[in-house]
Amino acid sequence: MGKKYRVGVIKGDGIGPEIIEATLYVVQYIDLDIELVELQAGYEYYKKTGKAIEDRFFEEVRKLDAILKGPLYTPPHDLNFRSVNVMIRKELDLYANIRPFKSFKSLSQKQFNLVIFRENTEGEYVGIEGMFNDIAISLRLISVKGAERISRLAFDYAKTMGFNKVVVIHKANILKISDGLFRNVFFKVAKEFPNIVAEEVIVDTAAYLLVKNPEKFQILVTPNLYGDILSDLVGGLMGSLGLCGSALVGDSIGVFEPIHGVALDIAGKGIANPVGSFVSLKLMLEYFGQRYGDSKAVKESKLLEKAIQNVVDEKRIWTPDLGGNYKTMDVAKAVAEELELLRKA
Ligand code: NAI
C-alpha cells in the first residue's frame, strides 16, 4: 500500500476559496491516498474572530506532509494586521520560494522554461521598519546562511533536473555589502558544482533580458524582493499571473500556492483562473515523489502536468484573463476529465 498523505488546506482570501475549491475537485482525480485538513487563517478569518490564524494552527501543521494554500490578503491600510504569509514563511522557515515558469504554446509570445529561486525569509520582508523624525527607515537583512541555502538548493535542483546554467540576480553595484554578500556566497557555492555554469545579472538588466530573451534563462537565484517582482514580470510573459504556481520549501514542510494575490477585482465571480493553483498541486506531488521516494506521486505529477497542458493549449478552456469565457470550475472539470482520458490512453 502507498503512503497516506496529510495535506493542510488554507482557502485564503479574495479569489482564494474559488481556486482552492477547483483544486480540491482535481485532487479527487489524483490516484494517491490524500487526507485533507482545513486550516483557518487570513484577513477574512481575522475580521470574524480577531485572530489572523487559528490557535491550533502550528500544532496541526506539525502533523502534515504539505499545505495547499490560496492567497491571503494583507491590507496596506490596517497597521495592526501583519502579513500571515510572512508569519507562516518565518515560523516554518520556508526559505525557498521556487517558481517554475514553463510557457504554454498557445498563450505566451516566447517559449521558455525557467525557474526562479527566490530567497523567502530575509531581505526587506523581515518587516523591521520605523520612523526617525520624518524619515522612514526599513532594514534589509541578507545573511550568509540565507544566501548559501537558497544558492545550494538552486544548484542541486539544476543538477537533478538537467539544467546547466544558474544565474544570480543582484544589485551589488549599489548595495555593495548586502547584495555583495548574496553574490559572493552564490559564487562560493557554485564552486561545488563545476559542471554547471554560474553567471550574474544586475536586477534591472534581468528585467529587460527576461522580456527580450526569456528563453536564454534557466535557473535564477534572487534575494526576496527581486524574486517577487521578477516573478510577476514573467507571469505577464506567460499570458496571465493566474497560470503560475509555486513551492515554498524549508527543511520540515512544503507549502504550495499560486504566485498571484487575492485579485479582489474579480473575487466572487467564479472566473478566477485556477491553473496556477493546479500547477502548485503538481509541484506538491513532485515534492512527495522526491521527499518520500514515491514513484507513484511522480507519475501522478507528470500526468497532471500533461492534463493541464492539454486543457490550456489544445482544448483552450480559458478563463477571461486569457481571453476566454470559461468559469473557474469549467477548467477544473476539464482537467479532471483530461486526467481520466490520459489514464485510459
Ligand atoms: P493580484 O495578483 O491579486 O492581482 C493582479 C492582477 O492579476 C489583477 O488584475 C487580478 O485580477 C489578476 N489576477 C491575479 N490572479 C488571477 C487569477 N487567478 N485569475 C485571473 N486573474 C488574476 O495582485 P494585487 O492586486 O497587487 O494583490 C492584492 C493583494 O493580494 C495584496 O495586497 C496582497 O495582500 C495579496 N497577495 C497575496 C499573496 C499570497 O498570499 N501569496 C501574493 C501576492 C499578493
Tab-separated table of C-alpha atoms and ligand atoms in Angstrom:
chain	number	residue	atom	x	y	z
A	1	MET	CA	0.000	0.000	0.000
A	2	GLY	CA	1.191	3.537	-0.810
A	3	LYS	CA	1.864	6.252	1.725
A	4	LYS	CA	-1.030	8.215	3.152
A	5	TYR	CA	-0.500	11.971	2.855
A	6	ARG	CA	-1.984	14.552	5.229
A	7	VAL	CA	-2.398	17.860	3.459
A	8	GLY	CA	-3.471	21.095	5.137
A	9	VAL	CA	-5.744	23.396	3.138
A	10	ILE	CA	-5.814	27.179	3.599
A	11	LYS	CA	-8.573	28.563	1.400
A	12	GLY	CA	-7.330	32.143	1.626
A	13	ASP	CA	-8.983	35.471	0.872
A	14	GLY	CA	-10.434	37.074	-2.280
A	15	ILE	CA	-10.365	34.520	-5.116
A	16	GLY	CA	-8.603	32.027	-2.791
A	17	PRO	CA	-11.693	29.963	-1.869
A	18	GLU	CA	-12.734	29.710	-5.547
A	19	ILE	CA	-9.409	28.454	-6.866
A	20	ILE	CA	-8.957	26.129	-3.890
A	21	GLU	CA	-12.424	24.617	-4.474
A	22	ALA	CA	-11.359	23.980	-8.077
A	23	THR	CA	-8.055	22.462	-6.921
A	24	LEU	CA	-9.728	20.156	-4.405
A	25	TYR	CA	-12.045	18.999	-7.199
A	26	VAL	CA	-8.950	17.965	-9.198
A	27	VAL	CA	-7.381	16.323	-6.100
A	28	GLN	CA	-10.236	13.770	-6.209
A	29	TYR	CA	-8.855	12.544	-9.538
A	30	ILE	CA	-5.296	12.066	-8.259
A	31	ASP	CA	-4.579	8.426	-7.576
A	32	LEU	CA	-2.913	8.865	-4.160
A	33	ASP	CA	-4.219	8.486	-0.611
A	34	ILE	CA	-4.612	12.155	0.429
A	35	GLU	CA	-6.386	13.256	3.608
A	36	LEU	CA	-7.320	16.956	3.656
A	37	VAL	CA	-7.301	19.045	6.845
A	38	GLU	CA	-8.722	22.571	6.707
A	39	LEU	CA	-6.712	25.306	8.448
A	40	GLN	CA	-8.175	28.717	9.246
A	41	ALA	CA	-6.098	31.819	8.548
A	42	GLY	CA	-6.265	35.133	6.753
A	43	TYR	CA	-7.906	38.517	6.729
A	44	GLU	CA	-11.494	37.229	6.417
A	45	TYR	CA	-10.861	34.953	9.403
A	46	TYR	CA	-9.346	37.920	11.284
A	47	LYS	CA	-12.409	40.069	10.599
A	48	LYS	CA	-14.643	37.334	12.051
A	49	THR	CA	-12.531	36.303	15.042
A	50	GLY	CA	-9.922	38.996	15.716
A	51	LYS	CA	-7.192	36.393	15.080
A	52	ALA	CA	-5.043	36.129	11.946
A	53	ILE	CA	-4.618	32.366	12.362
A	54	GLU	CA	-6.445	29.799	14.459
A	55	ASP	CA	-4.872	28.823	17.794
A	56	ARG	CA	-4.080	25.220	16.861
A	57	PHE	CA	-2.538	26.268	13.519
A	58	PHE	CA	1.149	25.420	14.043
A	59	GLU	CA	0.311	22.393	16.206
A	60	GLU	CA	-1.768	20.971	13.316
A	61	VAL	CA	0.895	21.872	10.762
A	62	ARG	CA	3.444	19.677	12.543
A	63	LYS	CA	1.269	16.633	11.709
A	64	LEU	CA	1.104	17.437	7.986
A	65	ASP	CA	3.106	16.445	4.921
A	66	ALA	CA	2.288	19.619	2.978
A	67	ILE	CA	-0.071	22.580	2.723
A	68	LEU	CA	-2.135	23.661	-0.269
A	69	LYS	CA	-2.782	27.347	0.064
A	70	GLY	CA	-4.816	30.103	-1.553
A	71	PRO	CA	-3.606	33.730	-1.471
A	72	LEU	CA	-4.011	35.700	1.771
A	73	TYR	CA	-4.809	39.392	1.951
A	74	THR	CA	-2.619	41.881	3.838
A	75	PRO	CA	-4.416	45.254	3.728
A	76	PRO	CA	-1.884	48.097	3.497
A	77	HIS	CA	-4.221	50.427	5.458
A	78	ASP	CA	-4.505	48.215	8.582
A	79	LEU	CA	-1.251	48.747	10.515
A	80	ASN	CA	-2.297	46.280	13.250
A	81	PHE	CA	-2.622	43.369	10.834
A	82	ARG	CA	0.711	41.836	9.896
A	83	SER	CA	1.128	39.589	6.872
A	84	VAL	CA	0.078	35.990	7.610
A	85	ASN	CA	2.140	34.906	4.588
A	86	VAL	CA	5.307	36.326	6.109
A	87	MET	CA	4.383	34.827	9.511
A	88	ILE	CA	3.936	31.324	8.019
A	89	ARG	CA	7.158	31.590	5.996
A	90	LYS	CA	9.158	32.695	9.038
A	91	GLU	CA	7.593	30.270	11.510
A	92	LEU	CA	8.040	27.246	9.227
A	93	ASP	CA	11.374	28.561	7.931
A	94	LEU	CA	10.237	28.215	4.319
A	95	TYR	CA	13.419	29.702	2.981
A	96	ALA	CA	12.971	28.824	-0.690
A	97	ASN	CA	10.208	30.064	-2.926
A	98	ILE	CA	10.557	28.004	-6.095
A	99	ARG	CA	8.653	29.341	-9.095
A	100	PRO	CA	8.834	27.358	-12.318
A	101	PHE	CA	7.611	29.093	-15.471
A	102	LYS	CA	7.045	26.862	-18.469
A	103	SER	CA	5.367	28.771	-21.264
A	104	PHE	CA	2.189	27.498	-22.920
A	105	LYS	CA	2.494	27.309	-26.709
A	106	SER	CA	-0.938	28.789	-27.320
A	107	LEU	CA	-0.555	31.742	-24.957
A	108	SER	CA	2.970	33.002	-24.491
A	109	GLN	CA	4.684	35.158	-27.102
A	110	LYS	CA	8.004	33.423	-26.483
A	111	GLN	CA	8.689	29.830	-25.458
A	112	PHE	CA	10.778	29.369	-22.316
A	113	ASN	CA	11.337	27.075	-19.362
A	114	LEU	CA	12.886	28.872	-16.405
A	115	VAL	CA	12.753	28.623	-12.626
A	116	ILE	CA	13.114	31.462	-10.116
A	117	PHE	CA	14.591	30.521	-6.728
A	118	ARG	CA	13.537	33.413	-4.506
A	119	GLU	CA	15.030	33.644	-1.004
A	120	ASN	CA	11.924	33.807	1.106
A	121	THR	CA	12.696	34.773	4.698
A	122	GLU	CA	15.077	37.733	4.553
A	123	GLY	CA	15.675	40.966	2.630
A	124	GLU	CA	13.139	43.758	3.075
A	125	TYR	CA	10.487	41.236	4.189
A	126	VAL	CA	11.876	40.928	7.720
A	127	GLY	CA	9.475	43.844	8.318
A	128	ILE	CA	11.770	45.885	10.555
A	129	GLU	CA	10.665	49.468	9.921
A	130	GLY	CA	10.446	52.652	11.886
A	131	MET	CA	10.355	56.439	11.822
A	132	PHE	CA	13.277	58.676	12.712
A	133	ASN	CA	11.793	62.181	12.867
A	134	ASP	CA	10.267	62.494	9.397
A	135	ILE	CA	12.396	59.791	7.828
A	136	ALA	CA	11.031	56.276	7.366
A	137	ILE	CA	13.677	53.594	7.777
A	138	SER	CA	13.443	49.980	6.653
A	139	LEU	CA	16.032	47.308	7.420
A	140	ARG	CA	17.123	44.794	4.829
A	141	LEU	CA	18.815	41.639	6.073
A	142	ILE	CA	20.917	39.298	3.948
A	143	SER	CA	22.797	36.548	5.781
A	144	VAL	CA	25.461	34.075	4.725
A	145	LYS	CA	23.198	31.230	5.850
A	146	GLY	CA	20.216	32.590	3.859
A	147	ALA	CA	22.230	33.168	0.681
A	148	GLU	CA	24.014	29.841	0.999
A	149	ARG	CA	20.981	27.598	1.410
A	150	ILE	CA	18.962	29.151	-1.441
A	151	SER	CA	22.006	29.003	-3.755
A	152	ARG	CA	22.745	25.374	-2.874
A	153	LEU	CA	19.125	24.354	-3.392
A	154	ALA	CA	19.107	26.032	-6.807
A	155	PHE	CA	22.309	24.277	-7.922
A	156	ASP	CA	21.073	20.931	-6.575
A	157	TYR	CA	17.819	21.408	-8.457
A	158	ALA	CA	19.686	22.326	-11.655
A	159	LYS	CA	21.775	19.173	-11.345
A	160	THR	CA	18.784	16.896	-10.646
A	161	MET	CA	16.508	18.410	-13.284
A	162	GLY	CA	19.116	18.616	-16.064
A	163	PHE	CA	19.678	22.389	-16.279
A	164	ASN	CA	23.238	23.583	-16.912
A	165	LYS	CA	23.167	27.299	-16.019
A	166	VAL	CA	22.322	29.178	-12.821
A	167	VAL	CA	22.296	32.976	-12.662
A	168	VAL	CA	22.406	35.136	-9.539
A	169	ILE	CA	20.348	38.340	-9.687
A	170	HIS	CA	21.551	41.285	-7.594
A	171	LYS	CA	22.238	44.998	-7.398
A	172	ALA	CA	25.696	44.699	-5.860
A	173	ASN	CA	26.956	47.675	-7.849
A	174	ILE	CA	24.894	49.870	-5.495
A	175	LEU	CA	24.174	47.616	-2.491
A	176	LYS	CA	27.794	46.555	-2.222
A	177	ILE	CA	27.621	44.993	1.239
A	178	SER	CA	24.222	43.260	1.320
A	179	ASP	CA	23.795	42.229	-2.317
A	180	GLY	CA	27.566	41.880	-2.458
A	181	LEU	CA	27.305	39.190	0.209
A	182	PHE	CA	24.471	37.415	-1.635
A	183	ARG	CA	26.523	37.425	-4.843
A	184	ASN	CA	29.776	36.271	-3.253
A	185	VAL	CA	28.147	33.428	-1.339
A	186	PHE	CA	26.420	32.309	-4.559
A	187	PHE	CA	29.768	32.068	-6.383
A	188	LYS	CA	31.320	30.220	-3.438
A	189	VAL	CA	28.537	27.613	-3.574
A	190	ALA	CA	28.885	27.464	-7.393
A	191	LYS	CA	32.402	26.012	-6.954
A	192	GLU	CA	30.780	22.840	-5.564
A	193	PHE	CA	29.054	22.380	-8.940
A	194	PRO	CA	31.795	22.562	-11.589
A	195	ASN	CA	29.551	21.193	-14.350
A	196	ILE	CA	27.018	23.983	-14.016
A	197	VAL	CA	27.708	27.438	-15.442
A	198	ALA	CA	27.307	30.193	-12.824
A	199	GLU	CA	26.623	33.734	-14.033
A	200	GLU	CA	25.407	37.062	-12.652
A	201	VAL	CA	22.958	39.685	-13.947
A	202	ILE	CA	22.065	43.036	-12.337
A	203	VAL	CA	18.372	43.062	-11.429
A	204	ASP	CA	17.261	45.872	-13.756
A	205	THR	CA	19.085	44.257	-16.678
A	206	ALA	CA	17.445	40.963	-15.705
A	207	ALA	CA	14.007	42.593	-16.076
A	208	TYR	CA	14.968	43.764	-19.561
A	209	LEU	CA	16.521	40.477	-20.657
A	210	LEU	CA	13.629	38.418	-19.308
A	211	VAL	CA	11.218	40.334	-21.526
A	212	LYS	CA	13.517	40.311	-24.547
A	213	ASN	CA	15.004	36.793	-24.393
A	214	PRO	CA	13.381	34.692	-21.628
A	215	GLU	CA	14.493	31.527	-23.449
A	216	LYS	CA	18.117	32.332	-22.544
A	217	PHE	CA	17.427	31.863	-18.820
A	218	GLN	CA	17.286	28.565	-16.941
A	219	ILE	CA	17.602	28.963	-13.151
A	220	LEU	CA	17.639	32.372	-11.415
A	221	VAL	CA	18.597	32.842	-7.752
A	222	THR	CA	17.389	36.082	-6.177
A	223	PRO	CA	17.064	37.896	-2.858
A	224	ASN	CA	13.461	38.161	-1.643
A	225	LEU	CA	12.158	41.375	-3.230
A	226	TYR	CA	13.748	40.956	-6.671
A	227	GLY	CA	12.293	37.446	-6.950
A	228	ASP	CA	8.860	38.763	-6.028
A	229	ILE	CA	8.924	41.441	-8.727
A	230	LEU	CA	10.579	39.412	-11.478
A	231	SER	CA	8.078	36.563	-10.920
A	232	ASP	CA	5.152	38.815	-11.754
A	233	LEU	CA	7.023	40.071	-14.795
A	234	VAL	CA	7.474	36.503	-16.043
A	235	GLY	CA	3.801	35.874	-15.136
A	236	GLY	CA	2.979	38.577	-17.676
A	237	LEU	CA	5.140	36.835	-20.283
A	238	MET	CA	3.300	33.587	-19.553
A	239	GLY	CA	-0.003	35.210	-20.507
A	240	SER	CA	-1.513	35.646	-17.023
A	241	LEU	CA	-0.480	35.624	-13.382
A	242	GLY	CA	-3.265	33.069	-12.970
A	243	LEU	CA	-1.165	30.422	-14.760
A	244	CYS	CA	1.762	30.367	-12.331
A	245	GLY	CA	2.339	28.168	-9.301
A	246	SER	CA	4.994	27.919	-6.620
A	247	ALA	CA	6.519	25.703	-3.966
A	248	LEU	CA	7.660	27.190	-0.658
A	249	VAL	CA	10.025	24.767	0.956
A	250	GLY	CA	12.093	24.524	4.080
A	251	ASP	CA	13.583	21.526	5.826
A	252	SER	CA	10.339	20.476	7.519
A	253	ILE	CA	7.356	21.038	5.207
A	254	GLY	CA	6.318	22.359	1.788
A	255	VAL	CA	3.598	24.943	1.135
A	256	PHE	CA	2.153	25.084	-2.372
A	257	GLU	CA	0.354	28.140	-3.701
A	258	PRO	CA	-0.231	30.149	-6.877
A	259	ILE	CA	2.037	33.184	-7.167
A	260	HIS	CA	-0.765	35.720	-7.589
A	261	GLY	CA	-2.577	37.670	-4.887
A	262	VAL	CA	-6.214	37.811	-3.811
A	263	ALA	CA	-7.412	39.605	-7.003
A	264	LEU	CA	-10.213	41.488	-5.248
A	265	ASP	CA	-11.307	42.943	-8.607
A	266	ILE	CA	-12.647	39.554	-9.753
A	267	ALA	CA	-13.336	37.814	-6.413
A	268	GLY	CA	-16.727	36.100	-6.025
A	269	LYS	CA	-17.434	35.999	-9.770
A	270	GLY	CA	-16.329	32.417	-10.386
A	271	ILE	CA	-13.978	33.486	-13.191
A	272	ALA	CA	-10.564	33.310	-11.499
A	273	ASN	CA	-8.023	31.235	-13.383
A	274	PRO	CA	-7.259	28.143	-11.253
A	275	VAL	CA	-4.353	26.875	-13.387
A	276	GLY	CA	-1.671	28.415	-11.126
A	277	SER	CA	-3.170	26.514	-8.224
A	278	PHE	CA	-3.234	23.270	-10.279
A	279	VAL	CA	0.445	23.846	-11.117
A	280	SER	CA	1.084	24.203	-7.364
A	281	LEU	CA	-0.713	20.893	-6.783
A	282	LYS	CA	1.555	19.335	-9.427
A	283	LEU	CA	4.585	20.707	-7.567
A	284	MET	CA	3.257	19.175	-4.352
A	285	LEU	CA	3.046	15.738	-5.990
A	286	GLU	CA	6.585	16.164	-7.335
A	287	TYR	CA	7.726	17.102	-3.807
A	288	PHE	CA	6.113	13.941	-2.385
A	289	GLY	CA	7.901	11.950	-5.064
A	290	GLN	CA	11.300	13.386	-4.181
A	291	ARG	CA	10.906	13.548	-0.412
A	292	TYR	CA	9.454	10.069	0.078
A	293	GLY	CA	10.882	8.324	-2.985
A	294	ASP	CA	7.272	7.766	-4.094
A	295	SER	CA	7.327	6.872	-7.797
A	296	LYS	CA	3.530	6.875	-7.954
A	297	ALA	CA	3.462	10.517	-6.822
A	298	VAL	CA	5.989	11.374	-9.565
A	299	LYS	CA	3.796	9.591	-12.128
A	300	GLU	CA	0.714	11.480	-10.938
A	301	SER	CA	2.550	14.811	-11.116
A	302	LYS	CA	3.554	14.123	-14.735
A	303	LEU	CA	0.010	13.108	-15.625
A	304	LEU	CA	-1.397	16.281	-14.066
A	305	GLU	CA	1.154	18.426	-15.911
A	306	LYS	CA	0.102	16.846	-19.212
A	307	ALA	CA	-3.600	17.265	-18.411
A	308	ILE	CA	-3.086	20.981	-17.625
A	309	GLN	CA	-1.091	21.451	-20.830
A	310	ASN	CA	-3.755	19.774	-22.979
A	311	VAL	CA	-6.601	21.757	-21.419
A	312	VAL	CA	-4.801	25.091	-21.884
A	313	ASP	CA	-3.001	24.538	-25.212
A	314	GLU	CA	-5.270	22.169	-27.128
A	315	LYS	CA	-8.758	22.465	-25.687
A	316	ARG	CA	-8.332	26.172	-24.903
A	317	ILE	CA	-10.574	26.108	-21.846
A	318	TRP	CA	-9.661	29.685	-20.983
A	319	THR	CA	-10.943	31.989	-18.247
A	320	PRO	CA	-11.421	35.718	-19.098
A	321	ASP	CA	-7.838	36.704	-18.117
A	322	LEU	CA	-6.711	34.582	-21.086
A	323	GLY	CA	-9.407	35.931	-23.394
A	324	GLY	CA	-11.875	33.060	-22.883
A	325	ASN	CA	-15.369	32.779	-21.409
A	326	TYR	CA	-14.963	29.730	-19.210
A	327	LYS	CA	-15.538	29.723	-15.457
A	328	THR	CA	-13.122	28.535	-12.758
A	329	MET	CA	-14.955	25.235	-12.249
A	330	ASP	CA	-15.131	24.568	-16.020
A	331	VAL	CA	-11.345	24.462	-16.052
A	332	ALA	CA	-11.306	22.117	-13.031
A	333	LYS	CA	-13.784	19.743	-14.689
A	334	ALA	CA	-11.842	19.830	-17.967
A	335	VAL	CA	-8.568	18.958	-16.199
A	336	ALA	CA	-10.273	16.128	-14.260
A	337	GLU	CA	-11.743	14.761	-17.494
A	338	GLU	CA	-8.371	15.018	-19.209
A	339	LEU	CA	-6.735	13.109	-16.348
A	340	GLU	CA	-9.262	10.305	-16.853
A	341	LEU	CA	-8.617	10.255	-20.614
A	342	LEU	CA	-4.845	10.183	-20.149
A	343	ARG	CA	-5.152	7.311	-17.685
A	344	LYS	CA	-7.096	5.243	-20.239
A	345	ALA	CA	-4.698	6.072	-23.113
B	1	NAI	P1	-3.102	40.208	-7.646
B	1	NAI	O1	-2.152	39.135	-8.020
B	1	NAI	O2	-4.132	39.879	-6.639
B	1	NAI	O3	-3.845	40.747	-8.960
B	1	NAI	C1	-3.141	41.399	-10.024
B	1	NAI	C2	-3.970	41.302	-11.301
B	1	NAI	O4	-3.931	39.942	-11.769
B	1	NAI	C3	-5.441	41.642	-11.100
B	1	NAI	O5	-5.913	42.294	-12.239
B	1	NAI	C4	-6.111	40.279	-10.959
B	1	NAI	O6	-7.459	40.258	-11.370
B	1	NAI	C5	-5.233	39.406	-11.862
B	1	NAI	N1	-5.204	38.028	-11.365
B	1	NAI	C6	-4.488	37.553	-10.313
B	1	NAI	N2	-4.731	36.255	-10.147
B	1	NAI	C7	-5.614	35.892	-11.099
B	1	NAI	C8	-6.245	34.663	-11.435
B	1	NAI	N3	-6.023	33.529	-10.748
B	1	NAI	N4	-7.120	34.662	-12.459
B	1	NAI	C9	-7.350	35.761	-13.172
B	1	NAI	N5	-6.780	36.951	-12.919
B	1	NAI	C10	-5.916	37.017	-11.879
B	1	NAI	O7	-2.225	41.442	-7.181
B	1	NAI	P2	-2.615	42.655	-6.234
B	1	NAI	O8	-3.954	43.156	-6.582
B	1	NAI	O9	-1.472	43.570	-6.294
B	1	NAI	O10	-2.628	41.976	-4.804
B	1	NAI	C11	-3.731	42.053	-3.957
B	1	NAI	C12	-3.333	41.553	-2.586
B	1	NAI	O11	-3.066	40.159	-2.631
B	1	NAI	C13	-2.083	42.174	-1.992
B	1	NAI	O12	-2.394	43.387	-1.349
B	1	NAI	C14	-1.642	41.117	-1.000
B	1	NAI	O13	-2.224	41.370	0.252
B	1	NAI	C15	-2.207	39.828	-1.549
B	1	NAI	N6	-1.159	38.914	-2.064
B	1	NAI	C16	-1.088	37.676	-1.510
B	1	NAI	C17	-0.157	36.769	-1.955
B	1	NAI	C18	-0.113	35.409	-1.333
B	1	NAI	O14	-0.929	35.087	-0.475
B	1	NAI	N7	0.834	34.563	-1.698
B	1	NAI	C19	0.771	37.097	-3.061
B	1	NAI	C20	0.580	38.413	-3.599
B	1	NAI	C21	-0.346	39.286	-3.106
